[in-house]
Amino acid sequence: MTAAVSGNLHFDPDQLREKYRQERDKRIRSDGNDQYIEVTGDFSHYVDDPYVEPGFERAPVTTQVDVLIIGGGFGGMLAAARLRDAGINDLMIVEKGGGFGGTWYWNRYPGASCDIESLVYFPLLEETGFIPKQRYTNATETLEYCQLIAEQYKLNDIALMQTQILSTDWSEEEKLWVARTNRGDSIKANFVIHSNGPLNRPKLPAIPGIDKFTGHTFHTSRWDYRYTGGGPFGGLDKLADKRVAVIGTGATAVQCVPHLAASAKELYVFQRTPSSIDVRNNTQIDGDWLKSQPPGWHHKRRTNFESLLAGMPVKEDLVHDGWTEAFRDIFGGVRQYRPSGWRLLLWSLGWALSSARKERGIKQYLTDKAMIEMGLQEKMEMADFAKMEKVRARADSVVEDTETAESLKPYYRQFCKRPCFHDEYLQAFNNANVRLVDTEGKGVEAFTAKGIVANGQEFEVDCIVFATGFEVGTDYSRRAGYSVTGVGGLTISDKWADGMATFHGLHTRGFPNAFFFGPQQSGFTATYTFALDENAMQTAYILGELKKRGATRIDASEKAEKAWINTIKRVARQTEEFQKSCTPGYYNNEGHVEFESQNTFYGGGPIEFFNLMAKWREAGDLKGLEIS
Ligand code: NDP
């Protein structure tokens, strides 16, 4: 882009591209996912359940059910709910935690909340009639909602809590799965649904001396309130005389840092890459308005939100928040998806005449002749630059110390990392007791008995909070915490050693009657519960069809699986360049993108994927599945 073309902008696209490239390059590491250690052995206490009384015991269970659901998070609950709706009721849910909620059961750190609008994020809202209190809900309300779903769908009756699956083995002879647990249970099941959560296994940085630190440590997903005092809404009174360090500045740290800042004597925030922190602006939900919505409003709202994020045509932006802003600016309401030829011309003319012209900045720029001639990808890039300039300007306007403000500015495209929305995070750095330790992409160097070394300096602290996230790109069984063995002794780890291989992301050949929930080779939504509900509905449909046909065994055909992998690779190419340009993180396999094309999501976006699945169901022939 030439300077003349960028005349209306408040930024220089070439300069920004170069800056983004430099920031990315300094963060790329050859060890990728190996920079983290597994929370096993000496580190296994990091995953102990702090929310249950120790010493729970029960007699082993030996039983047989129709469907075994592994995981009691939203995925498992939705599976059970949709199966019950389909009249399939012989179910069992096995859950590691002491209650339902999955990620919300574990992540109860102070400030834990959901920054996707609750009317979009919460599933089953029309079925339960639940009215969330606020636009952006918190962990406490979410757990309460999980309990409500569990009661409505009678899930407590079918759940084995505080129970960890160790193995699931297919018996070709009996045509069923045999699951074993850490409590000595043996559960036989005709079908197994694996819904163990993509962000289920906490990870720690493999930094020298991590076991040497003599102070207190914990991971954010197992917050130690006995040590900090207070609760999910803050008030961490036991930290008043403590020097606390937080490692990591992802979505979790962004939410707990303001509470640590308010309570700790001193707080050091160790940053490798800053998150983008946009306005959240939480408000109350108007229950009367919600009750007046016509049937189908929920699906419509979710689809509208995810369509905008995927760059698909919508008549209006129903959610209208920080997530959709950049896309709103590009599409301005009603737009065509991947337009070409006369469509692009009409669209562009429409743009030129639109009221957006009256507005300054990116919107005005988008109506310029040069912009009209631009392709959609470039338009999106321009809108993204504009959006991130706004995010960076916010750091300047909120943070008093200019050096700290500069350090807090993210230089990458908005969706390279999980965008964050918060109205107290940046402000926390104005507190005299809070210090940002910007490691300029290098991260923490070492631990000592007394603290942390970064930028060659030792910081003495009493407590280290690991806000370092969860395993994503590692082996499936390592993340799930159990083995899966299919036909002829083939393990899932071996099957997927050279990359994911599925049909529709749900089935994998050689593992009959098993359903794998999750985003890989499937539709990935920012609203994760939406994709899980689609997984659940697809599974309920397939099982319903099998019952009607009197069938007892299904498996993906070899041909269908190969074809689906090719589809995933082909469509992934649309997003590969974007991923390659991104700063490393779990969204792009820590920058090692070449491995991603097969292990990634359906690249056409979730709504296109859901439409594909809906058409597949409408056809009614279960094409691609071998049924007997
Ligand atoms: P993330 O993986 O997003 O963040 C981990 C953080 O740790 C990053 O800032 C990372 O830096 C940093 N880090 C890792 N190693 C080091 C090191 N050696 N030195 C310094 N820093 C290091 O985990 P989160 O728990 O924050 O979030 C996980 C996901 O959970 C989110 O992406 C989101 O999907 C979900 N979530 C959703 C919320 C919601 O509102 N709905 C709220 C909270 C979480 P770097 O970026 O450089 O890798």
XYZ file of C-alpha atoms and ligand atoms in Angstrom:
676
model
C 0.000 0.000 0.000
C 1.420 3.383 -0.969
C 1.465 6.395 1.287
C -0.914 8.197 -1.078
C -3.483 5.458 -0.800
C -3.243 5.486 2.965
C -3.819 9.223 3.039
C -7.037 9.051 5.065
C -5.684 6.738 7.685
C -4.252 7.603 11.051
C -1.628 4.926 10.565
C 0.794 3.669 7.963
C -0.121 0.097 6.968
C 3.413 -0.676 5.734
C 4.963 0.434 8.992
C 2.459 -1.575 10.994
C 3.029 -4.688 8.898
C 6.764 -4.373 9.504
C 6.275 -3.795 13.237
C 3.959 -6.817 13.485
C 6.541 -8.934 11.656
C 9.343 -7.846 13.981
C 7.258 -8.507 17.097
C 6.308 -11.937 15.789
C 9.851 -12.893 14.770
C 11.311 -12.137 18.160
C 8.805 -14.492 19.782
C 9.178 -17.517 17.487
C 10.999 -20.324 19.312
C 12.218 -23.625 17.979
C 10.853 -25.562 20.968
C 7.181 -24.603 20.278
C 4.950 -26.581 22.621
C 7.987 -28.198 24.292
C 8.609 -24.959 26.171
C 5.983 -26.194 28.660
C 6.149 -29.043 31.162
C 3.436 -31.536 31.895
C 1.744 -31.297 35.293
C 2.671 -34.828 36.331
C 5.054 -36.300 38.915
C 6.388 -33.572 41.221
C 4.039 -31.101 39.563
C 0.853 -33.175 39.804
C -0.348 -31.251 42.889
C -0.997 -28.323 40.516
C -4.086 -30.171 39.283
C -5.471 -31.303 42.655
C -9.108 -30.302 43.129
C -9.233 -27.499 45.735
C -13.053 -27.363 45.723
C -13.821 -30.752 47.301
C -13.232 -32.147 50.748
C -10.225 -34.481 50.643
C -10.766 -38.175 51.294
C -13.820 -38.902 49.118
C -14.316 -42.631 48.713
C -16.963 -44.900 47.201
C -17.343 -48.513 46.132
C -16.339 -49.341 42.535
C -19.192 -49.456 40.017
C -19.587 -52.222 37.452
C -22.289 -51.402 34.967
C -23.389 -51.224 31.335
C -25.064 -48.211 29.727
C -26.087 -47.206 26.249
C -24.065 -43.980 26.111
C -21.089 -43.024 28.271
C -20.292 -39.313 28.263
C -16.798 -38.356 29.396
C -16.766 -34.841 30.813
C -19.343 -32.860 32.777
C -18.646 -29.463 31.254
C -20.953 -27.727 28.828
C -20.091 -30.310 26.127
C -21.062 -33.297 28.253
C -24.154 -31.575 29.624
C -25.296 -30.575 26.139
C -24.714 -34.100 24.859
C -26.888 -35.496 27.640
C -29.562 -32.817 27.143
C -29.783 -33.331 23.366
C -29.803 -37.130 23.780
C -32.604 -36.898 26.322
C -34.509 -34.648 23.875
C -34.050 -37.414 21.273
C -35.477 -39.996 23.697
C -32.117 -41.631 24.483
C -31.991 -41.904 28.243
C -29.675 -44.736 29.263
C -26.752 -42.410 29.919
C -23.833 -42.004 32.286
C -21.596 -38.969 32.734
C -18.151 -39.388 34.258
C -16.506 -36.211 35.521
C -13.137 -35.623 37.179
C -14.302 -32.621 39.217
C -16.711 -32.557 42.118
C -19.514 -30.999 40.073
C -20.735 -29.918 36.648
C -19.245 -26.940 34.837
C -15.973 -28.132 33.276
C -13.791 -25.101 32.690
C -16.106 -23.087 34.939
C -15.790 -25.654 37.694
C -11.994 -25.316 37.665
C -11.527 -21.656 36.796
C -12.847 -19.804 39.825
C -10.009 -17.319 40.079
C -10.956 -13.821 41.271
C -12.626 -11.907 38.472
C -13.317 -15.034 36.368
C -15.983 -14.069 33.893
C -17.050 -14.535 30.322
C -16.478 -11.725 27.901
C -18.687 -13.197 25.204
C -22.163 -11.802 25.742
C -24.090 -14.116 28.087
C -27.100 -14.182 25.727
C -24.766 -15.713 23.167
C -22.491 -17.748 25.426
C -25.041 -19.544 27.629
C -26.534 -22.551 25.827
C -30.141 -23.758 26.183
C -31.446 -20.309 27.160
C -34.814 -20.824 25.468
C -35.124 -24.347 26.867
C -34.423 -23.263 30.454
C -35.937 -19.756 30.377
C -32.909 -18.565 32.332
C -32.274 -14.828 32.375
C -28.629 -13.930 32.998
C -28.193 -10.915 35.234
C -25.550 -9.143 33.206
C -24.442 -8.887 29.593
C -21.095 -10.434 30.538
C -21.562 -13.108 33.137
C -19.185 -14.305 35.841
C -17.957 -17.719 36.940
C -20.320 -17.898 39.915
C -23.474 -17.321 37.868
C -22.190 -19.717 35.203
C -21.733 -22.494 37.757
C -25.229 -21.819 39.099
C -26.567 -22.071 35.550
C -24.760 -25.389 35.072
C -26.527 -26.676 38.160
C -29.862 -25.491 36.790
C -29.251 -27.367 33.526
C -28.204 -30.447 35.509
C -31.474 -30.323 37.469
C -33.708 -29.653 34.457
C -32.195 -32.527 32.468
C -31.836 -34.805 35.504
C -28.089 -35.103 35.058
C -27.220 -35.500 38.738
C -28.874 -38.943 38.644
C -26.557 -40.196 35.911
C -23.248 -38.675 37.004
C -20.181 -40.218 38.608
C -18.307 -37.226 40.047
C -14.694 -37.075 41.269
C -13.980 -39.917 38.914
C -11.275 -39.979 36.327
C -11.385 -42.183 33.274
C -8.105 -44.058 32.821
C -8.831 -45.993 29.641
C -11.504 -46.704 27.063
C -11.058 -49.882 25.009
C -13.156 -51.102 22.110
C -14.217 -54.726 22.225
C -14.984 -55.909 18.692
C -16.286 -59.152 20.125
C -18.913 -57.496 22.295
C -19.321 -54.438 20.028
C -18.954 -52.057 22.914
C -16.517 -49.869 24.807
C -15.071 -50.771 28.188
C -14.049 -47.821 30.342
C -11.966 -48.070 33.490
C -11.592 -45.349 36.103
C -9.309 -44.350 38.975
C -12.008 -45.587 41.377
C -11.923 -49.152 40.090
C -15.106 -48.787 38.002
C -15.726 -50.840 34.901
C -18.297 -49.249 32.622
C -19.397 -50.919 29.419
C -21.074 -48.683 26.871
C -22.457 -49.070 23.362
C -21.357 -45.546 22.549
C -18.816 -43.155 24.076
C -18.797 -39.374 23.779
C -15.413 -37.810 24.503
C -16.024 -34.264 25.710
C -12.946 -33.662 27.810
C -12.413 -29.995 26.956
C -9.756 -28.473 24.724
C -8.329 -26.322 27.549
C -8.496 -28.911 30.270
C -4.854 -29.568 31.152
C -2.978 -26.671 32.824
C 0.564 -26.102 31.632
C 3.654 -24.682 33.320
C 6.684 -23.113 31.679
C 9.716 -25.430 31.605
C 11.999 -22.784 33.063
C 15.216 -23.628 34.962
C 14.739 -23.773 38.710
C 10.933 -24.070 38.643
C 11.158 -26.625 41.441
C 13.606 -24.486 43.473
C 11.267 -21.692 44.503
C 10.492 -22.046 48.220
C 7.503 -19.687 48.357
C 3.896 -20.506 47.484
C 2.728 -21.291 43.923
C -0.456 -22.315 42.157
C -2.033 -22.278 38.691
C -4.968 -19.936 38.062
C -7.242 -22.892 37.265
C -6.839 -24.158 40.848
C -6.917 -20.833 42.720
C -5.742 -21.267 46.297
C -8.198 -19.143 48.291
C -6.865 -20.676 51.513
C -3.651 -18.802 50.786
C -5.043 -15.588 49.243
C -8.285 -15.228 51.181
C -11.337 -13.721 49.460
C -13.317 -15.335 46.658
C -14.296 -15.073 42.985
C -15.398 -11.461 43.500
C -12.073 -10.441 45.056
C -11.239 -9.287 48.587
C -7.999 -11.330 48.732
C -7.314 -10.099 52.272
C -4.558 -12.585 53.120
C -2.310 -10.993 50.488
C -2.070 -7.654 52.291
C 1.502 -8.405 53.429
C 2.522 -10.485 50.392
C 4.663 -9.819 47.309
C 2.915 -11.622 44.472
C 4.077 -12.447 40.935
C 1.800 -13.333 38.037
C 3.368 -15.054 35.046
C 1.358 -14.574 31.873
C -0.891 -11.859 30.520
C -3.534 -13.861 28.617
C -7.308 -13.665 29.133
C -7.062 -15.232 32.597
C -4.375 -12.893 33.937
C -6.279 -9.921 32.560
C -9.237 -10.853 34.743
C -7.389 -11.674 37.992
C -4.710 -8.967 37.925
C -7.061 -6.140 39.016
C -8.033 -8.155 42.121
C -4.415 -9.001 42.949
C -3.531 -5.344 42.442
C -6.252 -4.314 44.872
C -5.128 -6.743 47.597
C -1.420 -7.583 47.378
C 1.272 -5.551 49.074
C 3.279 -5.686 45.848
C 2.326 -7.164 42.498
C 4.725 -8.002 39.654
C 3.118 -8.904 36.326
C 5.560 -10.764 34.079
C 4.606 -10.174 30.478
C 5.884 -11.906 27.357
C 3.218 -10.696 24.918
C 0.563 -8.120 25.792
C -3.090 -8.980 25.198
C -5.383 -6.618 23.334
C -7.568 -5.004 25.972
C -10.729 -3.474 24.605
C -13.671 -1.847 26.405
C -16.055 -4.252 28.124
C -18.803 -1.960 29.390
C -20.891 -4.506 31.296
C -24.595 -3.719 31.765
C -27.683 -5.343 33.300
C -29.902 -7.536 31.132
C -33.465 -6.336 30.713
C -35.478 -9.435 31.603
C -38.728 -8.034 30.145
C -37.041 -7.410 26.826
C -35.608 -10.913 26.841
C -38.988 -12.477 27.620
C -40.521 -10.574 24.687
C -38.123 -12.127 22.156
C -39.756 -14.431 19.567
C -38.987 -18.182 19.594
C -35.695 -18.907 17.876
C -34.096 -15.661 19.046
C -31.209 -17.462 20.719
C -30.000 -19.403 17.701
C -30.472 -16.301 15.581
C -28.359 -14.158 17.925
C -25.577 -16.723 18.167
C -25.556 -17.225 14.405
C -25.529 -13.481 13.832
C -22.551 -13.020 16.154
C -20.492 -15.857 14.715
C -21.423 -14.899 11.145
C -20.010 -11.428 11.646
C -16.824 -12.851 13.124
C -16.498 -15.163 10.117
C -17.082 -12.330 7.644
C -20.466 -13.599 6.469
C -23.436 -11.484 5.411
C -25.790 -10.216 8.117
C -28.534 -7.600 7.976
C -27.603 -6.073 11.308
C -25.162 -6.550 14.150
C -27.396 -7.843 16.943
C -24.695 -8.017 19.621
C -22.829 -4.869 18.660
C -19.842 -5.029 20.983
C -16.053 -4.990 20.854
C -15.934 -8.434 19.226
C -17.933 -7.395 16.201
C -16.696 -3.835 15.822
C -13.918 -4.440 13.281
C -16.198 -6.601 11.150
C -19.017 -4.114 11.449
C -16.696 -1.475 10.062
C -15.816 -3.656 7.109
C -19.242 -4.903 6.239
C -21.275 -1.959 7.440
C -24.331 -4.122 8.002
C -25.458 -6.030 4.911
C -22.527 -7.373 2.921
C -21.706 -10.179 0.591
C -19.385 -12.943 1.591
C -16.191 -13.239 -0.463
C -17.656 -11.090 -3.248
C -16.325 -11.042 -6.751
C -17.073 -9.379 -10.096
C -20.290 -7.397 -10.323
C -21.126 -8.189 -6.732
C -17.980 -6.505 -5.512
C -18.741 -3.524 -7.723
C -22.291 -3.142 -6.426
C -21.162 -3.663 -2.889
C -18.432 -1.093 -3.249
C -20.781 1.430 -4.830
C -23.171 0.850 -1.987
C -20.358 1.524 0.379
C -19.371 4.711 -1.348
C -22.905 6.022 -1.010
C -23.465 4.791 2.506
C -23.905 6.963 5.535
C -20.633 5.575 6.865
C -19.005 8.099 4.563
C -19.898 10.853 6.986
C -17.754 9.234 9.639
C -14.063 9.822 9.986
C -11.142 7.402 10.145
C -11.430 3.840 8.941
C -15.055 4.116 7.904
C -14.295 7.065 5.672
C -11.253 5.298 4.343
C -13.280 2.219 3.536
C -15.355 4.262 1.116
C -12.379 5.617 -0.772
C -11.802 4.638 -4.366
C -8.590 2.809 -3.532
C -10.417 0.857 -0.861
C -13.220 0.006 -3.258
C -10.683 -1.588 -5.528
C -9.233 -3.597 -2.672
C -9.964 -7.264 -2.069
C -11.859 -8.367 1.007
C -8.723 -9.658 2.720
C -7.064 -6.280 2.448
C -10.192 -4.514 3.672
C -10.196 -6.779 6.669
C -6.554 -6.033 7.301
C -7.213 -2.284 7.188
C -10.136 -2.575 9.585
C -7.989 -4.727 11.840
C -5.184 -2.148 11.838
C -7.712 0.541 12.714
C -9.223 -1.554 15.490
C -5.838 -2.339 17.012
C -4.764 1.298 16.760
C -7.786 2.078 18.892
C -6.820 -0.631 21.375
C -3.269 0.734 21.532
C -4.528 4.292 21.953
C -6.598 3.077 24.896
C -3.405 1.976 26.687
C -2.038 5.497 26.220
C -5.184 7.140 27.493
C -5.603 4.894 30.552
C -2.070 4.106 31.751
C -0.293 7.069 33.333
C 3.305 5.904 32.938
C 4.184 6.228 29.242
C 6.771 3.422 29.235
C 4.301 1.009 30.849
C 1.580 2.108 28.416
C 3.912 1.411 25.492
C 4.716 -2.061 26.867
C 1.024 -2.876 27.141
C 0.337 -2.256 23.442
C -0.258 -5.381 21.356
C 1.325 -5.391 17.886
C -0.478 -8.175 16.003
C -3.845 -8.669 14.353
C -6.775 -8.790 16.731
C -7.600 -12.459 16.263
C -4.017 -13.747 16.388
C -4.614 -14.142 20.109
C -7.771 -14.251 22.162
C -8.946 -10.613 22.314
C -9.684 -9.408 25.848
C -12.248 -6.927 27.098
C -11.755 -5.348 30.490
C -12.359 -2.043 32.227
C -9.982 -2.456 35.202
C -6.929 -4.293 33.854
C -4.998 -1.423 32.261
C -6.055 0.826 35.132
C -4.403 -1.565 37.636
C -0.975 -0.497 36.349
C -1.609 2.996 37.745
C -1.509 1.570 41.286
C 1.741 2.312 43.099
C 2.039 -1.326 44.261
C 1.844 -2.785 40.715
C 4.776 -3.205 38.366
C 4.734 -4.549 34.837
C 7.869 -6.531 34.032
C 8.008 -6.429 30.241
C 10.285 -9.241 29.059
C 9.973 -8.075 25.424
C 8.864 -11.444 24.119
C 11.517 -13.440 25.981
C 9.520 -14.505 29.029
C 10.710 -15.383 32.472
C 14.316 -16.695 32.506
C 14.667 -18.656 35.734
C 13.325 -19.286 39.205
C 15.416 -18.995 42.344
C 14.645 -20.021 45.918
C 13.366 -16.509 46.561
C 11.733 -15.489 43.313
C 11.883 -14.961 39.583
C 14.603 -13.828 37.201
C 13.617 -11.767 34.188
C 15.615 -9.302 32.067
C 18.652 -10.420 34.091
C 17.156 -9.181 37.363
C 15.884 -11.191 40.331
C 12.483 -10.263 41.733
C 11.909 -11.591 45.255
C 8.312 -12.632 45.892
C 6.277 -14.674 48.375
C 3.903 -16.210 45.879
C 3.891 -17.034 42.158
C 0.616 -17.360 40.276
C 0.955 -19.260 37.010
C -1.459 -17.725 34.495
C 0.310 -19.675 31.782
C -2.695 -21.342 30.189
C -3.507 -24.854 29.055
C -2.081 -27.542 26.782
C -3.494 -27.391 23.281
C -1.132 -28.888 20.695
C 0.035 -31.911 22.707
C -0.947 -35.571 22.349
C -4.696 -36.250 22.744
C -4.347 -38.858 25.501
C -1.924 -36.666 27.465
C -4.453 -33.822 27.409
C -7.476 -36.017 28.062
C -5.712 -37.952 30.823
C -6.759 -41.384 29.502
C -6.002 -43.800 26.693
C -8.399 -44.580 23.856
C -7.832 -47.916 22.105
C -9.863 -48.875 19.078
C -10.087 -51.780 16.645
C -7.060 -54.114 16.675
C -5.384 -52.313 19.578
C -4.837 -49.072 17.659
C -4.454 -46.171 20.106
C -5.720 -42.694 19.398
C -2.202 -41.337 19.964
C -0.865 -43.609 17.213
C -3.764 -42.875 14.929
C -3.222 -39.110 15.239
C 0.595 -39.174 15.567
C 1.033 -37.584 12.137
C -1.971 -35.328 12.354
C -5.678 -35.372 13.079
C -7.746 -37.727 10.963
C -11.498 -37.499 11.348
C -14.763 -37.428 9.513
C -16.490 -34.114 10.316
C -14.229 -33.744 13.371
C -16.556 -36.110 15.244
C -15.642 -39.635 14.122
C -12.300 -41.284 13.477
C -11.983 -44.558 11.591
C -11.015 -47.545 13.710
C -12.811 -46.125 16.751
C -16.380 -47.203 16.134
C -19.268 -45.815 18.146
C -17.025 -43.060 19.535
C -17.748 -39.335 19.179
C -15.020 -36.748 19.734
C -16.240 -33.268 20.667
C -13.956 -30.326 20.033
C -12.851 -27.767 17.488
C -10.290 -29.773 15.483
C -11.447 -30.456 11.903
C -14.785 -29.042 13.012
C -16.415 -25.615 13.331
C -14.489 -23.355 15.695
C -16.531 -20.632 17.329
C -15.445 -17.799 19.611
C -18.594 -18.861 21.490
C -17.297 -22.288 22.349
C -20.600 -23.528 23.762
C -22.259 -22.916 20.398
C -19.929 -25.381 18.641
C -20.420 -27.877 21.469
C -24.170 -27.668 21.040
C -23.773 -28.377 17.334
C -21.585 -31.404 18.233
C -24.296 -32.533 20.641
C -27.127 -32.132 18.123
C -25.204 -33.947 15.402
C -24.471 -36.835 17.791
C -28.080 -37.014 18.985
C -29.264 -37.071 15.363
C -26.875 -39.894 14.424
C -27.724 -42.002 17.463
C -31.439 -41.413 16.857
C -31.037 -42.635 13.263
C -29.105 -45.715 14.367
C -31.852 -46.636 16.821
C -34.483 -46.235 14.104
C -32.501 -48.541 11.820
C -31.722 -51.065 14.549
C -27.997 -50.580 13.884
C -25.404 -51.117 16.614
C -22.078 -50.156 15.045
C -20.913 -47.138 13.094
C -17.518 -46.113 11.878
C -16.238 -43.505 9.457
C -15.489 -44.973 6.046
C -11.889 -44.724 4.859
C -12.962 -42.773 1.797
C -15.022 -40.248 3.767
C -12.250 -39.663 6.288
C -9.641 -39.091 3.566
C -11.968 -36.729 1.751
C -12.649 -34.771 4.947
C -8.927 -34.398 5.707
C -8.427 -33.062 2.181
C -11.286 -30.634 2.679
C -9.754 -29.414 5.932
C -6.331 -28.940 4.316
C -7.799 -27.219 1.269
C -9.970 -24.815 3.223
C -7.223 -24.228 5.803
C -5.128 -22.617 3.081
C -7.471 -19.649 3.268
C -6.289 -18.918 6.792
C -2.742 -20.275 6.653
C -1.094 -17.009 5.579
C -2.937 -15.189 8.345
C -1.797 -17.738 10.937
C 1.791 -17.580 9.708
C 1.843 -13.817 10.135
C 0.608 -14.086 13.728
C 2.604 -13.813 16.901
C 2.987 -17.298 18.488
C 0.346 -18.696 20.791
C -1.964 -21.671 21.077
C -4.109 -20.379 18.197
C -1.286 -21.096 15.717
C 0.528 -23.999 17.371
C 3.071 -21.591 18.929
C 3.948 -20.284 15.470
C 4.603 -23.721 13.909
C 1.858 -23.385 11.346
C 2.922 -26.026 8.838
C 1.673 -28.740 11.219
C -1.573 -26.878 11.663
C -3.179 -27.236 8.246
C -4.460 -30.717 9.083
C -4.869 -30.121 12.800
C -6.871 -27.020 12.388
C -10.547 -26.097 12.298
C -12.823 -26.073 9.291
C -11.387 -23.003 7.547
C -14.654 -21.832 6.006
C -15.778 -20.765 9.469
C -18.259 -22.285 11.898
C -21.476 -21.133 10.246
C -20.465 -22.627 6.890
C -19.553 -25.820 8.763
C -22.865 -25.915 10.659
C -24.742 -25.399 7.384
C -22.788 -28.266 5.874
C -23.773 -30.510 8.791
C -27.417 -29.412 8.559
C -27.461 -30.365 4.858
C -25.812 -33.692 5.674
C -28.549 -34.404 8.221
C -31.278 -33.310 5.800
C -29.984 -35.822 3.237
C -30.769 -38.489 5.828
C -28.443 -41.152 4.397
C -25.601 -40.890 6.961
C -23.188 -40.716 4.032
C -19.588 -41.396 5.013
C -20.504 -43.669 7.924
C -20.370 -47.459 7.713
C -23.370 -48.834 9.560
C -24.066 -52.374 10.689
P -3.176 -18.227 27.560
O -2.559 -19.418 26.945
O -4.051 -17.390 26.749
O -2.064 -17.279 28.189
C -0.907 -17.778 28.795
C -0.008 -16.612 29.098
O 1.185 -17.083 29.687
C 0.405 -15.838 27.852
O 0.378 -14.470 28.146
C 1.819 -16.334 27.618
O 2.618 -15.449 26.883
C 2.277 -16.453 29.047
N 3.504 -17.225 29.213
C 3.715 -18.517 28.915
N 4.982 -18.849 29.189
C 5.571 -17.754 29.694
C 6.864 -17.459 30.159
N 7.828 -18.384 30.134
N 7.122 -16.221 30.640
C 6.154 -15.284 30.644
N 4.921 -15.492 30.195
C 4.627 -16.719 29.720
O -3.953 -18.771 28.868
P -5.168 -18.109 29.674
O -5.415 -18.975 30.845
O -4.940 -16.674 29.896
O -6.389 -18.229 28.685
C -6.675 -19.477 28.053
C -7.966 -19.369 27.279
O -9.062 -19.482 28.173
C -8.211 -18.069 26.555
O -7.523 -17.975 25.367
C -9.695 -18.117 26.368
O -10.030 -18.919 25.283
C -10.148 -18.766 27.650
N -10.593 -17.726 28.594
C -11.770 -17.113 28.302
C -12.249 -16.138 29.092
C -13.557 -15.503 28.717
O -13.809 -14.407 29.020
N -14.478 -16.178 28.040
C -11.551 -15.682 30.286
C -10.313 -16.403 30.534
C -9.844 -17.379 29.691
P 2.589 -15.475 25.258
O 1.333 -14.775 24.875
O 3.816 -14.759 24.856
O 2.596 -16.905 24.839
